CSV table of C-alpha atoms in Angstrom, one decimal:
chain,number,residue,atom,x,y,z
A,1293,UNK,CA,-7.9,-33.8,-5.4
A,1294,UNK,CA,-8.6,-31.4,-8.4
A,1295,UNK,CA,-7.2,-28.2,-6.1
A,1296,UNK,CA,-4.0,-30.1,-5.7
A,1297,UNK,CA,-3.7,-31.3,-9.1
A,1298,UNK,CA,-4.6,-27.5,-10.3
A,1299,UNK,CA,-1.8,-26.2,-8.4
A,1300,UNK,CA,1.1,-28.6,-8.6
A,1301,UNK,CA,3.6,-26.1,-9.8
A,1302,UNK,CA,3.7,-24.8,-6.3
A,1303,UNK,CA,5.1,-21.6,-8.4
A,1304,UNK,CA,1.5,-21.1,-9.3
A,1305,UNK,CA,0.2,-21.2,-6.1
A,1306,UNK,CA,2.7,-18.8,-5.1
A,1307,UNK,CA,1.9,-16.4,-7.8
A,1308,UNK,CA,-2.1,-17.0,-6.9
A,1309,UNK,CA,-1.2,-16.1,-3.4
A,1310,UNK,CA,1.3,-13.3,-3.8
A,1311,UNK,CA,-0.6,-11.7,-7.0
A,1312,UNK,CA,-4.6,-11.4,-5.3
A,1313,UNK,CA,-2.7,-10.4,-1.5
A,1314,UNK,CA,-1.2,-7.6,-3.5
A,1315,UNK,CA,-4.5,-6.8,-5.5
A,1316,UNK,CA,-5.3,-5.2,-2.3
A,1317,UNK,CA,-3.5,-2.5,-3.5
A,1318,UNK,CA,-6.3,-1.7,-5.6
A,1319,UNK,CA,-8.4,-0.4,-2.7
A,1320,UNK,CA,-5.8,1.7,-1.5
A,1321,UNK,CA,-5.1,3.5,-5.1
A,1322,UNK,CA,-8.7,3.8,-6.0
A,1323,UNK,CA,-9.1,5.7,-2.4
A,1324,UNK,CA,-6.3,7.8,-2.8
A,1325,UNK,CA,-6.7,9.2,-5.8
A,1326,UNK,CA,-10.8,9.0,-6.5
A,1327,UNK,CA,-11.5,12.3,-4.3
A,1328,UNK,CA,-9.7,14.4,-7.5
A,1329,UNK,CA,-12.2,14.2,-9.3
A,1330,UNK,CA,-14.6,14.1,-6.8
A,1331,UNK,CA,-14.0,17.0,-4.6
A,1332,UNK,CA,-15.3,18.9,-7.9
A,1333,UNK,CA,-18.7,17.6,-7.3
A,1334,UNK,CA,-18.6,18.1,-3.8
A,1335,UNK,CA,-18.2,21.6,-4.5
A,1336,UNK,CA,-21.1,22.0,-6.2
A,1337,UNK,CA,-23.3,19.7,-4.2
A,1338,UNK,CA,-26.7,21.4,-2.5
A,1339,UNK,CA,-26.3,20.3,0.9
A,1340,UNK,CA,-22.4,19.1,1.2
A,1341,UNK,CA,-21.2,22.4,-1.0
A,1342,UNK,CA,-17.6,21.6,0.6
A,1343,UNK,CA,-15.5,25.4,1.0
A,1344,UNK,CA,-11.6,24.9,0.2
A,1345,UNK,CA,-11.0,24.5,4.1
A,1346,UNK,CA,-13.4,21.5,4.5
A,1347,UNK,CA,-11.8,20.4,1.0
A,1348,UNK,CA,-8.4,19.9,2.9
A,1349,UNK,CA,-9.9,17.8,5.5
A,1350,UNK,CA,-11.5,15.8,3.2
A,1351,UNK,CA,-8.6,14.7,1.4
A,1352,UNK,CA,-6.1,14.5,4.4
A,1353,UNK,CA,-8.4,12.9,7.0
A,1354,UNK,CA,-7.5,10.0,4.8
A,1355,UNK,CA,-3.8,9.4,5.6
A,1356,UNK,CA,-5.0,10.6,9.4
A,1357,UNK,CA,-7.8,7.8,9.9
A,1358,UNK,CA,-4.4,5.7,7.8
A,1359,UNK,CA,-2.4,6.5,11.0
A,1360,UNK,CA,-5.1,5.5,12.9
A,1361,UNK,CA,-5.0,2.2,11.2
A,1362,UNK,CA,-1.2,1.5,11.2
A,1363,UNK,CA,-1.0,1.2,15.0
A,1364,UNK,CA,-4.1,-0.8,15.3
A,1365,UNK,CA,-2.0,-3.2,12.9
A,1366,UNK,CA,0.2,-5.0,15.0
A,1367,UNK,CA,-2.1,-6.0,17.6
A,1368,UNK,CA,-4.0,-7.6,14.9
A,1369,UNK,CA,-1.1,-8.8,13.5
A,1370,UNK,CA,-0.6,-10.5,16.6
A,1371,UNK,CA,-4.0,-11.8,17.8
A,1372,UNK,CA,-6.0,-12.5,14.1
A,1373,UNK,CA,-3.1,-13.3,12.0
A,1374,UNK,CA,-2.3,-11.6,8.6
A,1375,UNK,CA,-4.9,-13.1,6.9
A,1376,UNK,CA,-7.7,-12.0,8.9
A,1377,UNK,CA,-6.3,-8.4,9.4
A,1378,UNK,CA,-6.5,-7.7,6.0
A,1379,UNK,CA,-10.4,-9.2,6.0
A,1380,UNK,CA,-10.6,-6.6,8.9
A,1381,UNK,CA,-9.4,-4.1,6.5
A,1382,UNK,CA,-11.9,-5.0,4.3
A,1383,UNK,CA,-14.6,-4.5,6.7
A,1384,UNK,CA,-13.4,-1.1,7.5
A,1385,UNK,CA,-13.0,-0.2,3.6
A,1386,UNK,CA,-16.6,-0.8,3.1
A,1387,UNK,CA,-18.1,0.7,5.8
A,1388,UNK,CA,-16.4,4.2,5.1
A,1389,UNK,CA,-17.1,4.0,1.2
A,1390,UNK,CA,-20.7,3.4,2.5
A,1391,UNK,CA,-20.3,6.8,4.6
A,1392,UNK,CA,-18.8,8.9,1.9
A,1393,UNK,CA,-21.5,7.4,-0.8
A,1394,UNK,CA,-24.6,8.1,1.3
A,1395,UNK,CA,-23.2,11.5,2.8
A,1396,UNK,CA,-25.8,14.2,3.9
A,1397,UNK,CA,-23.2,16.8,4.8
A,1398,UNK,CA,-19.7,17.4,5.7
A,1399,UNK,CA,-19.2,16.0,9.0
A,1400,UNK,CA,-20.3,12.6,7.7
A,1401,UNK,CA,-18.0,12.6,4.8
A,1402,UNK,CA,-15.2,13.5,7.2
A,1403,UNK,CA,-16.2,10.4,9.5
A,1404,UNK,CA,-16.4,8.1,5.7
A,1405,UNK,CA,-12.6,9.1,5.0
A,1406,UNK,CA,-11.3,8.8,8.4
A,1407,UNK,CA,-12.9,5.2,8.4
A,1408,UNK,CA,-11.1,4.2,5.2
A,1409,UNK,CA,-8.3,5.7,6.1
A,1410,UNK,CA,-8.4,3.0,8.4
A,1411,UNK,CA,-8.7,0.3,6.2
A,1412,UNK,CA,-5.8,1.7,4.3
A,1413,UNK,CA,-3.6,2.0,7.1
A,1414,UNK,CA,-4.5,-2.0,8.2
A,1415,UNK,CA,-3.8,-3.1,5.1
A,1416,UNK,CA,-0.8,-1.6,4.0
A,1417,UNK,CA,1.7,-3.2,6.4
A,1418,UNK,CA,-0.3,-6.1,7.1
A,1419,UNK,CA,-0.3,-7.3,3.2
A,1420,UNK,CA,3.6,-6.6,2.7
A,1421,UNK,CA,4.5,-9.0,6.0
A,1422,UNK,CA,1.8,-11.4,4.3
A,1423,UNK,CA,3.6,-11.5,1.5
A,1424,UNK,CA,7.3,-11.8,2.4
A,1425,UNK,CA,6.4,-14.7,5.1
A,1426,UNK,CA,4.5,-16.7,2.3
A,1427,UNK,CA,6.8,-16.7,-0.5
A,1428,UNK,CA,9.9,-17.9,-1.6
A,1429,UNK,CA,12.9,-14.9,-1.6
A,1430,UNK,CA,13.6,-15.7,-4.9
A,1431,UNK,CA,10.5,-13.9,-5.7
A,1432,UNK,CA,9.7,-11.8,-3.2
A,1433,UNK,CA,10.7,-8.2,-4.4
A,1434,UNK,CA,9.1,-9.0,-7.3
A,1435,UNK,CA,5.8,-9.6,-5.6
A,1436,UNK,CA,5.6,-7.5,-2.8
A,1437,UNK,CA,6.4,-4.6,-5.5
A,1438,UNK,CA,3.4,-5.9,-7.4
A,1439,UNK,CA,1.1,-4.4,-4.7
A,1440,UNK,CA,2.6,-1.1,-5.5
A,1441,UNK,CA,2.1,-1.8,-9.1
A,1442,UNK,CA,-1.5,-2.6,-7.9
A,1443,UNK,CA,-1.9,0.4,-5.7
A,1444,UNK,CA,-0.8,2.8,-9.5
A,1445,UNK,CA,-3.5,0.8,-11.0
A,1446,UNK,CA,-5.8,1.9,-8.6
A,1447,UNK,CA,-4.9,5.4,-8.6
A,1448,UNK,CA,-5.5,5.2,-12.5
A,1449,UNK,CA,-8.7,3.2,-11.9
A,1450,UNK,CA,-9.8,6.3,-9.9
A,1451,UNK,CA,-9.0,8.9,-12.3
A,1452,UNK,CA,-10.9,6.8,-14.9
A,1453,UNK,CA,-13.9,6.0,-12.8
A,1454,UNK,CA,-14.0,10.1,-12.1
A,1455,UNK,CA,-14.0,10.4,-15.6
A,1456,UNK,CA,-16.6,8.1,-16.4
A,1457,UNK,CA,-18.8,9.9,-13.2
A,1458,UNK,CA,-17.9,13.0,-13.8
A,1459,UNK,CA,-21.0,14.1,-16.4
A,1460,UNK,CA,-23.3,11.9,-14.5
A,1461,UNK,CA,-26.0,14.0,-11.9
A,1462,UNK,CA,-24.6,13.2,-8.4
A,1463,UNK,CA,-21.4,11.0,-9.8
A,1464,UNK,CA,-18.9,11.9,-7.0
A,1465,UNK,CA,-21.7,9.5,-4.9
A,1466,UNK,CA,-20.6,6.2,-7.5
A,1467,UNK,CA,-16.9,7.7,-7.1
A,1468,UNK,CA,-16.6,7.6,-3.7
A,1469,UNK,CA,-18.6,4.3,-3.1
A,1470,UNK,CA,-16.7,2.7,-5.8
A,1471,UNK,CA,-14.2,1.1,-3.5
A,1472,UNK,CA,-17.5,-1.1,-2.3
A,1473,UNK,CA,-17.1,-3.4,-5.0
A,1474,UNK,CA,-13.4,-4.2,-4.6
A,1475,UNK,CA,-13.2,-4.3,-1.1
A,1476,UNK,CA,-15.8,-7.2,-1.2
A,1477,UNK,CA,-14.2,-9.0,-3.9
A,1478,UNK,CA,-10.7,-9.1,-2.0
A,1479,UNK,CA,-12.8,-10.2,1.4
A,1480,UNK,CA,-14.5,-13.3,-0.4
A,1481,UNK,CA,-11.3,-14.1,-1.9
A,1482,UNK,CA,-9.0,-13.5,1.3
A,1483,UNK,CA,-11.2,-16.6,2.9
A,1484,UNK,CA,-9.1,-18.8,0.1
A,1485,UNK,CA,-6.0,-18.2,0.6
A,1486,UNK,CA,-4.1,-19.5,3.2
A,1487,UNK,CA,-2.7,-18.2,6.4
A,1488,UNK,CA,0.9,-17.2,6.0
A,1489,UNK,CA,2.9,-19.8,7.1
A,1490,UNK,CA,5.6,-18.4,9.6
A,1491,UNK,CA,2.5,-16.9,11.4
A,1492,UNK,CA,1.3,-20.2,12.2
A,1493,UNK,CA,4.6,-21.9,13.4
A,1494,UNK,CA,4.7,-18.2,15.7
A,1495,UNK,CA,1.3,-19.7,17.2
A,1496,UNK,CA,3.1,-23.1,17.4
A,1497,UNK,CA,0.5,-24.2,14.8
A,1498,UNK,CA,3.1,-26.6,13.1
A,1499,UNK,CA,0.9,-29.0,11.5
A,1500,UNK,CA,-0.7,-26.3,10.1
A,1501,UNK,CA,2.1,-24.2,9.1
A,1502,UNK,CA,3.5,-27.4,7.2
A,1503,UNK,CA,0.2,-28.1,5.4
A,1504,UNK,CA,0.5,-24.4,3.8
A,1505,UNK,CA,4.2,-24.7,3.1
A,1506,UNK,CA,3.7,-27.7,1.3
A,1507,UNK,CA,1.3,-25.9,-0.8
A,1508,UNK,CA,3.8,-23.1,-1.3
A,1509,UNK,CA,7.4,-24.7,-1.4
A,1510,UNK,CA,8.2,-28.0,-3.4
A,1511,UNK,CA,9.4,-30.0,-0.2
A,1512,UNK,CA,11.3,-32.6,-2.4
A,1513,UNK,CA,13.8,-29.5,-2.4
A,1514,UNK,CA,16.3,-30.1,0.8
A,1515,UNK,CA,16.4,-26.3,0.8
A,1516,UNK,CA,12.9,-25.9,1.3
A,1517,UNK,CA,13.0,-28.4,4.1
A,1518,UNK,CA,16.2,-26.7,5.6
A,1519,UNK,CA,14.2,-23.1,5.7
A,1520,UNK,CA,11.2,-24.2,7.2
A,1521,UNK,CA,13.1,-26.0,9.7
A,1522,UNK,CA,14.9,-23.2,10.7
A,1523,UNK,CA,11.4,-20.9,10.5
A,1524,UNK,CA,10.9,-23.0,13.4
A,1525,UNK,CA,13.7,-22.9,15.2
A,1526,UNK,CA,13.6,-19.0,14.7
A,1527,UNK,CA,9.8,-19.2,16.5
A,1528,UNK,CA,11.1,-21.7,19.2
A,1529,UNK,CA,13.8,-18.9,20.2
A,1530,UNK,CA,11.3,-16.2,19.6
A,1531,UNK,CA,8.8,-17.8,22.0
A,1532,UNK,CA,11.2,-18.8,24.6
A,1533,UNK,CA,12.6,-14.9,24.5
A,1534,UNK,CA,9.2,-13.7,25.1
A,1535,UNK,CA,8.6,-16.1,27.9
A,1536,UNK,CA,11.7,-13.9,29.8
A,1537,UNK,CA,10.4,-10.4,28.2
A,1538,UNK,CA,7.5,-8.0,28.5
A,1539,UNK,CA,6.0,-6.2,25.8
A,1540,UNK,CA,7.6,-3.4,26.9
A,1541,UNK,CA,11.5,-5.0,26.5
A,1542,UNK,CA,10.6,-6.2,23.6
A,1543,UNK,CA,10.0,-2.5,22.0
A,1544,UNK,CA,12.4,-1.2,23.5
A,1545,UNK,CA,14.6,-4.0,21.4
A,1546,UNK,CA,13.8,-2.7,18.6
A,1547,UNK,CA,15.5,0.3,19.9
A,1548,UNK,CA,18.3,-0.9,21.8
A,1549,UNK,CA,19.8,-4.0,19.4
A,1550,UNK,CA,22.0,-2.1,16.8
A,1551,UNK,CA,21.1,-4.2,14.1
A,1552,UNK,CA,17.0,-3.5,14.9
A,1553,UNK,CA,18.1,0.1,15.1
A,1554,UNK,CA,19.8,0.3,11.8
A,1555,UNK,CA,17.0,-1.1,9.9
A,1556,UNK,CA,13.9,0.8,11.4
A,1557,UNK,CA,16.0,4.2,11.2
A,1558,UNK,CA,16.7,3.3,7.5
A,1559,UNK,CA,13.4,2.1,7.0
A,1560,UNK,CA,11.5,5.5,7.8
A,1561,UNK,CA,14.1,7.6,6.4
A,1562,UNK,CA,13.8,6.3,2.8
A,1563,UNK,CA,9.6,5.9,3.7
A,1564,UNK,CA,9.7,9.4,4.6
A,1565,UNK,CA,11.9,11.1,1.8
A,1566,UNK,CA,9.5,9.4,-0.6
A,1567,UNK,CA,6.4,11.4,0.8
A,1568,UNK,CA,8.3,14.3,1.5
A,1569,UNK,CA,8.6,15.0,-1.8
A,1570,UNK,CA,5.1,15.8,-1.9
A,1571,UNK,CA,3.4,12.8,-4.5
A,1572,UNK,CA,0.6,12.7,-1.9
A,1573,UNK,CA,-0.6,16.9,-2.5
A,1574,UNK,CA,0.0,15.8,-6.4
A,1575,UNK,CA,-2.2,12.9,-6.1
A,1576,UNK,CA,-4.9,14.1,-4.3
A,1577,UNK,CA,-5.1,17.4,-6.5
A,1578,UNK,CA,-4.3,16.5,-9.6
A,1579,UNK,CA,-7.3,17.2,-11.3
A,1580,UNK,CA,-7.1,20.9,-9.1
A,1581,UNK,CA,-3.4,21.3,-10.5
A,1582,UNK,CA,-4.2,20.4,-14.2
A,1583,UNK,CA,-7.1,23.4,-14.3
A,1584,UNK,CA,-4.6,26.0,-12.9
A,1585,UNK,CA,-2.1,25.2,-16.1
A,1586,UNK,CA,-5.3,25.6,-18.1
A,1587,UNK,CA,-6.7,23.0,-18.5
A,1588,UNK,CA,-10.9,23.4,-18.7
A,1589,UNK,CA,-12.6,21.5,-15.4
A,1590,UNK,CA,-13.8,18.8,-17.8
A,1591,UNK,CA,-10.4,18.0,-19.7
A,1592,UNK,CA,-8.6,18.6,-15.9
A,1593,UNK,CA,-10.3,15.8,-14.2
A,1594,UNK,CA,-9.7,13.2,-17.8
A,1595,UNK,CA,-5.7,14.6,-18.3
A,1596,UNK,CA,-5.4,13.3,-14.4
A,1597,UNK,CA,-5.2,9.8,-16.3
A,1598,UNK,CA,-1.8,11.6,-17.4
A,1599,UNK,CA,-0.3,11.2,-14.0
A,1600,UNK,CA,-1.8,8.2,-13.3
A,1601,UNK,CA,-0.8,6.1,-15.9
A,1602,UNK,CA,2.5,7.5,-15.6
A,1603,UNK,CA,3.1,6.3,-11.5
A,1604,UNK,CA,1.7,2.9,-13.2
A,1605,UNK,CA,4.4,2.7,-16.1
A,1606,UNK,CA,7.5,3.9,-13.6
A,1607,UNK,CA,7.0,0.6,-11.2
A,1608,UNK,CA,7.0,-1.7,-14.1
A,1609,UNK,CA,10.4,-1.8,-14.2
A,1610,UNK,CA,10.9,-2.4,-10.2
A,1611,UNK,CA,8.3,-5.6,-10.8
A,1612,UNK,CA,10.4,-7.1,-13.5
A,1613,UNK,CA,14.5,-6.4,-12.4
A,1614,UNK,CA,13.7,-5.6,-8.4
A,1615,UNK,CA,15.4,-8.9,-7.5
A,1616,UNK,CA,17.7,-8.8,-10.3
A,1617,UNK,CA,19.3,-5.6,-9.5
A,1618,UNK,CA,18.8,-5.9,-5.8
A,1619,UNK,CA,17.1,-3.1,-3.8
A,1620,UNK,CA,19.5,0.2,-3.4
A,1621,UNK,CA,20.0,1.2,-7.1
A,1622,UNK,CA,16.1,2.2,-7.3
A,1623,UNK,CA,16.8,4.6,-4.3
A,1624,UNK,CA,18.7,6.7,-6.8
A,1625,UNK,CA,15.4,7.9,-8.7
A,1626,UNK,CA,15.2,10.6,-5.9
A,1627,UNK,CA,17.2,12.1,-8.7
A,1628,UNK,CA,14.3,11.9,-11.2
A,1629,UNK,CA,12.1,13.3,-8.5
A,1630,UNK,CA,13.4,16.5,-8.3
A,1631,UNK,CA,14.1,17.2,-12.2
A,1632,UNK,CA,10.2,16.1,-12.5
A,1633,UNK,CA,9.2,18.7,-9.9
A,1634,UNK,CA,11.4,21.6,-11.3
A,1635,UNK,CA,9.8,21.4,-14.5
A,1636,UNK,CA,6.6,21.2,-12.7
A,1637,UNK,CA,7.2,24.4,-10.8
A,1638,UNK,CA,8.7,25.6,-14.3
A,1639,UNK,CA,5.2,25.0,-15.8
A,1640,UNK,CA,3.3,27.4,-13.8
A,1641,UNK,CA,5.6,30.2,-14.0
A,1642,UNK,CA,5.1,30.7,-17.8
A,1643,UNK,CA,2.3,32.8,-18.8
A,1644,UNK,CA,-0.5,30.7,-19.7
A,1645,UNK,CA,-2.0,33.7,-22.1
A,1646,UNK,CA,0.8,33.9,-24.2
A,1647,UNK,CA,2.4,30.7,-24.2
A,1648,UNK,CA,0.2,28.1,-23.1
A,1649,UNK,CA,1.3,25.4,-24.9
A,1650,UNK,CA,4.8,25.9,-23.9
A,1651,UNK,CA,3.4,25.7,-19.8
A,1652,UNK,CA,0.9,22.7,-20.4
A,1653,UNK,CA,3.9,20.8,-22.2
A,1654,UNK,CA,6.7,22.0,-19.7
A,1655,UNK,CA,3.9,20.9,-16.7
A,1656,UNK,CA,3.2,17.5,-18.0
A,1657,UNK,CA,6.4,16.2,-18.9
A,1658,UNK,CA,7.6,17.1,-15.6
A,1659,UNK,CA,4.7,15.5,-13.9
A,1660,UNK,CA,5.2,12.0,-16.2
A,1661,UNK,CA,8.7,12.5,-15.6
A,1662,UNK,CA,7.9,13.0,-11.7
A,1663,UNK,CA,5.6,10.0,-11.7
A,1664,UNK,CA,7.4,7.6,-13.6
A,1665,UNK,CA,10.5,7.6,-11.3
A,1666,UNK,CA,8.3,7.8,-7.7
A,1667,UNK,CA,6.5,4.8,-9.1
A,1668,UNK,CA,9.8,2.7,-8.5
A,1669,UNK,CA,11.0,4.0,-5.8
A,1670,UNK,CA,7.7,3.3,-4.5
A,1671,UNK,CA,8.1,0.0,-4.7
A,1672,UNK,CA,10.9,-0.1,-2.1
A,1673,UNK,CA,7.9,1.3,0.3
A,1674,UNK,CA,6.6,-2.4,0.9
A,1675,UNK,CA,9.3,-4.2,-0.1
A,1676,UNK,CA,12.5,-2.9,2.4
A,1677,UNK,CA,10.5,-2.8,5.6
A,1678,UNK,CA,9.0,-6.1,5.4
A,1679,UNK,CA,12.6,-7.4,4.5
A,1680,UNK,CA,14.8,-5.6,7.0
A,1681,UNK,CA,13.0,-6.3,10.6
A,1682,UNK,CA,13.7,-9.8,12.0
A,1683,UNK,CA,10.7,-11.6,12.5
A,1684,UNK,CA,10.4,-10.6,16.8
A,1685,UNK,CA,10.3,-6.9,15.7
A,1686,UNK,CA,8.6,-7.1,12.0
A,1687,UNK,CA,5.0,-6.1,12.9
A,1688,UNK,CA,6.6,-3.1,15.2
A,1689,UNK,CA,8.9,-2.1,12.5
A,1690,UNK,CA,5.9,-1.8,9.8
A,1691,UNK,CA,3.8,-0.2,12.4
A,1692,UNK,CA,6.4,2.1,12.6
A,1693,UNK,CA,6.9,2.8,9.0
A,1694,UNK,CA,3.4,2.9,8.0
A,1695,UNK,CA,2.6,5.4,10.9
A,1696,UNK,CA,5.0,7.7,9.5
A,1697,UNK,CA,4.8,7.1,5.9
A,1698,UNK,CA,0.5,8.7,6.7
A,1699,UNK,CA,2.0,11.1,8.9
A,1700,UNK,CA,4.3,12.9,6.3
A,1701,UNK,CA,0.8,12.3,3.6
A,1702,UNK,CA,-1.5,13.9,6.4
């Protein structure tokens, strides 16, 4: 009685849902870009002393073990249900922060990365299809670009906690395991929240589908009524096509149908013309990049803050006017990528000894430039996937997506 008269705006259990799903995002930031600073520790570890070579692996097993974790997405999709893949995720985060925290030498901090890697690649696609099947389309955008708001958060969050570790004896340890806490916080909340709604009516759960849409959806509204009725006719055709069809027909569908082609081949063009521009060997080295513009190692690994908070500012405005302005106008800050990364390049070409404050300034505004724009176009990531695949083909089409989207980072 006092849960349903907490949430009887249904808006506010839709916000609940939609905002802790895309605090997921946290984990994946934090992961991403905590090795910055950390890799300088590793350096200078006795015992792990990491060269540049096993440096490399160490930041790019990552988006591997992500790959990894992308394909083993849809068959969870499929047989545990959003919900419970992104628990799974959770289970996967914590055991590789566990490895990289407690690691003896380099071979067991490659096998801690690959492992979250994993984790990360679960939950990215899984948490964008939990999203869009829970919520209202009104709303949608401006949710599922919260988790990329959350995911610059985390990146931030890492350059800070590499900040606050970075004096500290043996700190790239607390950096690395730092992802321990979150992980269990989103796993003890996950059990909460509901399963997403369309998954259930999939399993010809209906009962149960209607309980959470009722939680979700204010079913005095004929509309809402109307588009869970036709969520279930849409499941009724979708289970009486795959009573006729293999697995196998079924991919190739996603091939064959013109309209499935159009959106996966869209899909991974603008997924991989985002990475392609590189944000990933940024990320993962800014603290690296800011100590070759002159930066001393101290003040390199606290200036990574710079680009951080930057990539959290830029998807700001894609959370508030996503859904007012519809999706394809933030495709044009491609545009903004590559004045950011001129001046970048710019940067480093000016001598440092004679005009340093001209390179530092000339570096960094291209880098906030850089990181302001990809932070909105980033946004489009999660959000044009999870809307463009029709629901037969959605887990294939993010598997899809995500696999490449860690391929072009590897």
């Amino acid at each position: 009685m006092e849960y349903e008269l907490n949430f009887k705006n249904k808006s506010h259990m839709v916000w609940l849902l939609g905002g802790f799903a895309a605090a997921a995002g946290l984990l994946s930031g934090l992961d991403q870009s905590i090795i910055s600073g950390a890799s300088i520790g590793m350096r200078q570890e006795s015992g792990l002393g990491l060269s540049s070579d096993q440096e490399s692996w160490v930041s790019s097993l990552m988006p591997l073990g992500a790959m990894a974790g992308s394909i083993l997405m849809t068959p969870l999709n499929e047989y545990f249900g959003r919900k419970m893949s992104i628990i799974i995720s959770c289970l996967w985060y914590t055991l590789g922060a566990g490895l990289c925290a407690g690691a003896r030498n380099y071979h067991m901090m490659y096998a801690g990365r690959f492992i979250l890697g994993i984790g990360i690649g679960i939950e990215g696609g899984c948490v964008g299809i939990y999203i869009s099947e829970s919520v209202p389309p009104t709303v949608r955008g401006n949710i599922v670009s919260m988790y990329q708001f959350n995911i610059a958060l985390g990146e931030v969050l890492g350059y800070a906690v590499a900040a606050m570790f970075y004096l500290v004896h043996g700190g790239w340890r607390f950096m690395v395991g730092s992802s321990l806490v979150f992980s269990t916080i989103l796993m003890v909340g996950m059990f909460f929240l509901p399963e997403s709604p369309r998954y259930l009516v999939h399993k010809n759960r209906i009962g149960e589908a209607y309980s959470v849409w009722k939680r979700l959806r204010d079913i005095d509204d004929d509309k809402n009524k109307l588009e869970f009725l036709e969520m279930k006719q849409a499941a009724l055709q979708e289970q009486e096509a795959r009573a006729t069809e293999s697995r196998m027909e079924l991919w190739s569908d996603l091939f064959r149908i013109p309209r499935n082609r159009r959106a996966l081949v869209y899909a991974v063009i603008m997924v991989g013309l985002g990475q392609l521009t590189g944000v990933n060997a940024v990320m993962y080295y800014m603290s690296t990049l800011m100590a070759r513009i002159g930066f001393t190692t101290k003040n390199s690994v606290f200036m990574s803050l710079v680009g951080g908070g930057s990539l959290l500012i830029g998807t700001i405005p894609a959370i508030l006017f996503m859904d007012k302005f519809g999706r394809r106008v933030w495709g044009l800050n491609i545009i903004g990528f590559f004045i950011g990364l001129v001046l970048v390049g710019v940067g480093y070409l000016i001598d440092l000894k004679t005009h340093l404050a001209a390179a530092e300034g000339v570096y960094l505004s291209g880098i906030i430039l850089y990181m302001m724009f990809f932070g909105s176009y980033a946004c489009l990531t999660w959000v044009l996937p999870a809307e463009s695949f029709d629901l037969r083909t959605r887990s294939m089409g993010m598997t899809i997506c995500s696999t490449f989207l860690y391929l072009w980072s590897f």
